[in-house]
CSV table of C-alpha atoms in Angstrom, one decimal:
chain,number,residue,atom,x,y,z
A,26,MET,CA,21.0,42.0,-29.1
A,27,LYS,CA,17.3,41.7,-27.8
A,28,THR,CA,17.4,38.7,-29.7
A,29,LYS,CA,20.3,36.7,-28.1
A,30,ILE,CA,18.4,38.1,-24.8
A,31,PHE,CA,15.4,36.4,-25.3
A,32,PHE,CA,16.9,33.3,-26.2
A,33,LEU,CA,19.1,33.5,-22.8
A,34,LEU,CA,15.8,34.2,-20.8
A,35,LEU,CA,14.2,31.8,-22.7
A,36,ILE,CA,16.7,29.0,-21.9
A,37,ILE,CA,17.5,29.9,-18.6
A,38,SER,CA,13.8,29.5,-17.9
A,39,ILE,CA,13.1,26.5,-19.3
A,40,PRO,CA,13.4,24.7,-15.9
A,41,PHE,CA,10.8,26.1,-14.1
A,42,PHE,CA,8.3,24.9,-16.4
A,43,LEU,CA,9.1,21.4,-17.3
A,44,PRO,CA,7.7,19.1,-14.4
A,45,ALA,CA,9.9,18.5,-11.3
A,46,GLN,CA,12.0,15.4,-11.2
A,47,THR,CA,11.3,13.0,-8.8
A,48,THR,CA,14.5,12.6,-6.3
A,49,GLN,CA,16.6,9.6,-6.8
A,50,LYS,CA,18.2,7.9,-4.0
A,51,ASN,CA,20.3,8.7,-1.7
A,52,THR,CA,24.1,7.3,-3.2
A,53,GLN,CA,26.1,10.0,-2.4
A,54,LEU,CA,27.9,8.6,0.2
A,55,PRO,CA,29.0,11.0,3.4
A,56,LYS,CA,32.4,13.1,3.1
A,57,ALA,CA,32.9,12.0,6.5
A,58,PHE,CA,32.1,7.9,5.8
A,59,PHE,CA,34.4,8.8,2.8
A,60,GLN,CA,37.0,10.1,4.7
A,61,GLN,CA,36.9,6.5,7.3
A,62,LEU,CA,37.2,4.2,4.3
A,63,ASN,CA,40.1,6.3,3.2
A,64,LYS,CA,41.7,6.3,6.8
A,65,VAL,CA,41.5,2.2,6.8
A,66,SER,CA,42.0,1.6,3.3
A,67,ALA,CA,38.5,-0.2,2.2
A,68,SER,CA,36.3,0.1,-0.6
A,69,PHE,CA,32.4,-0.2,-0.6
A,70,ALA,CA,29.4,-0.2,-3.2
A,71,LEU,CA,26.0,0.5,-1.9
A,72,PRO,CA,24.1,-1.8,-2.8
A,73,LYS,CA,21.6,-0.8,-5.6
A,74,ASP,CA,18.2,-2.1,-3.1
A,75,PHE,CA,19.5,0.0,-0.1
A,76,GLU,CA,19.7,4.1,-0.1
A,77,ILE,CA,21.8,5.8,2.7
A,78,VAL,CA,19.6,7.0,5.9
A,79,PRO,CA,20.9,9.3,8.3
A,80,ILE,CA,22.9,8.7,11.9
A,81,ARG,CA,20.2,8.7,15.0
A,82,GLN,CA,22.1,10.1,18.1
A,83,ASN,CA,22.0,7.8,20.6
A,84,ASP,CA,23.4,7.0,23.9
A,85,ASP,CA,24.5,3.0,23.6
A,86,VAL,CA,26.6,2.8,20.5
A,87,ALA,CA,27.7,5.2,18.4
A,88,TYR,CA,28.0,4.7,14.3
A,89,ASP,CA,29.3,6.4,11.3
A,90,PHE,CA,27.4,5.2,8.8
A,91,ALA,CA,24.1,3.4,7.6
A,92,MET,CA,22.5,2.1,5.3
A,93,LYS,CA,18.9,0.6,4.9
A,94,SER,CA,17.2,-1.6,2.5
A,95,THR,CA,14.1,0.0,0.0
A,96,GLU,CA,12.2,-3.6,-0.2
A,97,LYS,CA,12.8,-5.9,3.2
A,98,LYS,CA,12.5,-4.3,6.8
A,99,ILE,CA,17.1,-4.3,7.8
A,100,GLU,CA,19.6,-1.3,8.0
A,101,ILE,CA,23.2,-2.5,8.2
A,102,ARG,CA,25.6,0.4,10.2
A,103,TYR,CA,28.9,0.7,10.0
A,104,LYS,CA,31.6,2.5,12.4
A,105,PHE,CA,35.1,2.7,12.2
A,106,PHE,CA,38.7,1.7,15.0
A,107,ASP,CA,42.1,2.6,14.5
A,108,GLU,CA,42.2,-0.8,17.3
A,109,THR,CA,43.9,-3.5,15.7
A,110,SER,CA,44.5,-5.5,18.5
A,111,GLU,CA,42.9,-8.9,18.3
A,112,GLN,CA,41.9,-8.6,22.7
A,113,ASN,CA,40.8,-5.0,21.7
A,114,VAL,CA,38.1,-5.6,19.1
A,115,TYR,CA,36.7,-8.6,20.8
A,116,MET,CA,36.2,-5.9,23.6
A,117,VAL,CA,35.2,-3.5,22.0
A,118,LEU,CA,32.2,-6.0,20.1
A,119,VAL,CA,31.4,-7.5,23.9
A,120,THR,CA,31.2,-3.6,24.9
A,121,MET,CA,29.0,-2.3,21.9
A,122,CYS,CA,26.6,-6.7,22.8
A,123,LEU,CA,26.3,-5.2,26.2
A,124,ASN,CA,25.3,-2.5,25.2
A,125,ILE,CA,23.1,-3.3,22.4
A,126,ASN,CA,21.2,-6.4,24.1
A,127,GLY,CA,20.8,-4.5,27.8
A,128,GLY,CA,23.7,-6.2,29.9
A,129,GLU,CA,23.1,-10.7,28.7
A,130,VAL,CA,27.2,-11.7,27.1
A,131,PRO,CA,26.9,-12.4,24.0
A,132,GLN,CA,27.9,-16.1,22.2
A,133,ILE,CA,30.6,-14.3,20.2
A,134,GLY,CA,32.4,-16.2,17.0
A,135,SER,CA,35.4,-15.5,15.1
A,136,TYR,CA,36.2,-15.9,11.5
A,137,ASN,CA,38.3,-18.4,9.5
A,138,PRO,CA,41.6,-16.4,9.1
A,139,GLU,CA,41.3,-17.7,5.2
A,140,ASP,CA,38.1,-16.5,4.7
A,141,VAL,CA,38.1,-13.0,6.1
A,142,GLN,CA,41.4,-12.6,3.7
A,143,GLY,CA,39.7,-14.3,1.3
A,144,GLU,CA,36.6,-12.3,1.4
A,145,PHE,CA,37.3,-8.9,2.8
A,146,ASN,CA,40.9,-8.6,2.4
A,147,ALA,CA,41.3,-8.1,6.4
A,148,ASP,CA,43.2,-10.5,8.7
A,149,PHE,CA,41.3,-11.3,11.4
A,150,GLY,CA,37.6,-10.9,12.0
A,151,TYR,CA,34.3,-11.6,15.5
A,152,THR,CA,30.8,-12.4,14.4
A,153,CYS,CA,27.1,-12.5,17.1
A,154,ALA,CA,24.0,-11.8,17.5
A,155,VAL,CA,22.0,-10.3,20.1
A,156,GLN,CA,18.3,-9.3,21.0
A,157,ALA,CA,18.3,-5.6,20.3
A,158,ASN,CA,16.9,-4.2,23.4
A,159,SER,CA,17.9,-0.7,22.8
A,160,GLU,CA,17.7,2.8,21.8
A,161,PHE,CA,20.8,1.7,19.2
A,162,SER,CA,18.7,-0.7,18.2
A,163,ASP,CA,15.1,1.2,18.8
A,164,GLY,CA,12.5,0.0,15.1
A,165,TYR,CA,14.6,-3.7,15.4
A,166,SER,CA,14.7,-6.6,17.8
A,167,LYS,CA,17.2,-8.6,16.5
A,168,CYS,CA,21.5,-7.0,16.3
A,169,MET,CA,23.8,-8.9,14.5
A,170,ILE,CA,27.8,-7.9,14.5
A,171,SER,CA,30.9,-8.9,12.6
A,172,SER,CA,33.9,-7.1,12.9
A,173,ILE,CA,36.5,-7.5,9.8
A,174,THR,CA,39.9,-6.0,11.3
A,175,ARG,CA,43.2,-5.8,9.3
A,176,ILE,CA,46.2,-5.0,11.1
A,177,LYS,CA,47.8,-1.4,10.8
A,178,LYS,CA,44.9,0.1,8.9
A,179,GLY,CA,42.0,-0.3,11.9
A,180,THR,CA,38.7,-2.1,13.1
A,181,VAL,CA,35.2,-1.9,11.3
A,182,TYR,CA,32.1,-2.9,12.9
A,183,LYS,CA,28.6,-3.7,10.7
A,184,PHE,CA,25.5,-3.9,12.6
A,185,PHE,CA,23.2,-6.0,11.0
A,186,LEU,CA,19.7,-5.1,12.6
A,187,PHE,CA,15.9,-6.7,11.9
A,188,ASP,CA,13.6,-8.3,12.9
A,189,ASP,CA,12.8,-12.2,10.2
A,190,ILE,CA,15.7,-14.2,10.7
A,191,ASN,CA,15.2,-14.9,6.4
A,192,VAL,CA,15.7,-11.3,5.6
A,193,VAL,CA,19.0,-10.9,7.4
A,194,GLN,CA,20.1,-13.9,6.3
A,195,GLU,CA,18.7,-13.3,2.4
A,196,HIS,CA,20.3,-10.5,2.9
A,197,MET,CA,23.9,-12.9,4.0
A,198,PHE,CA,23.7,-14.8,0.4
A,199,ARG,CA,24.1,-11.3,-1.1
A,200,ASP,CA,27.4,-10.1,-2.0
A,201,ASP,CA,26.8,-7.3,-2.8
A,202,VAL,CA,25.5,-6.2,0.8
A,203,PHE,CA,27.3,-8.3,3.0
A,204,HIS,CA,31.0,-7.9,0.9
A,205,ALA,CA,29.4,-4.5,0.5
A,206,LEU,CA,32.8,-2.9,2.3
A,207,LYS,CA,36.4,-4.4,2.1
A,208,PHE,CA,39.5,-3.9,3.0
A,209,LYS,CA,41.8,-3.3,-0.4
A,210,LYS,CA,44.4,-5.4,-1.1
């Protein structure tokens, strides 16, 4: 009996004598983000050189999730909305741009419907780039915003915060980054 107890205690205490292990990058999706993905019927895969970062509360633009490159200065944030009317999605995007850039009216383009359907399983989408002059974008000088909408599901706004245009372009051409979030078929 004493031998069994000794071995049990030895097994239990082994972790205390081993060197501490380094923590792996944060890859556990927050429960609220996972719920939002399910609500709009979307999927998400964290790119290999990105880590989840905490949401920074601000008065300019609320968002639901953020990830940041571990190698370059770029952060990507996501905001979910139930709204799927093209006019309302466009107006929300304009408002977000005004809040991020300090009040300048943005130039907004729309995605080709066939492209947004093929790449994101979405029905329509918009994109624009603005100077970043707000609490939301603190630490970054530029923000590219992309929205994708699936009618009867919802809209996802993606914010690419960066300083160097070459860094954002490099990540835009990476499928695992630009298409990290898309609607399910």
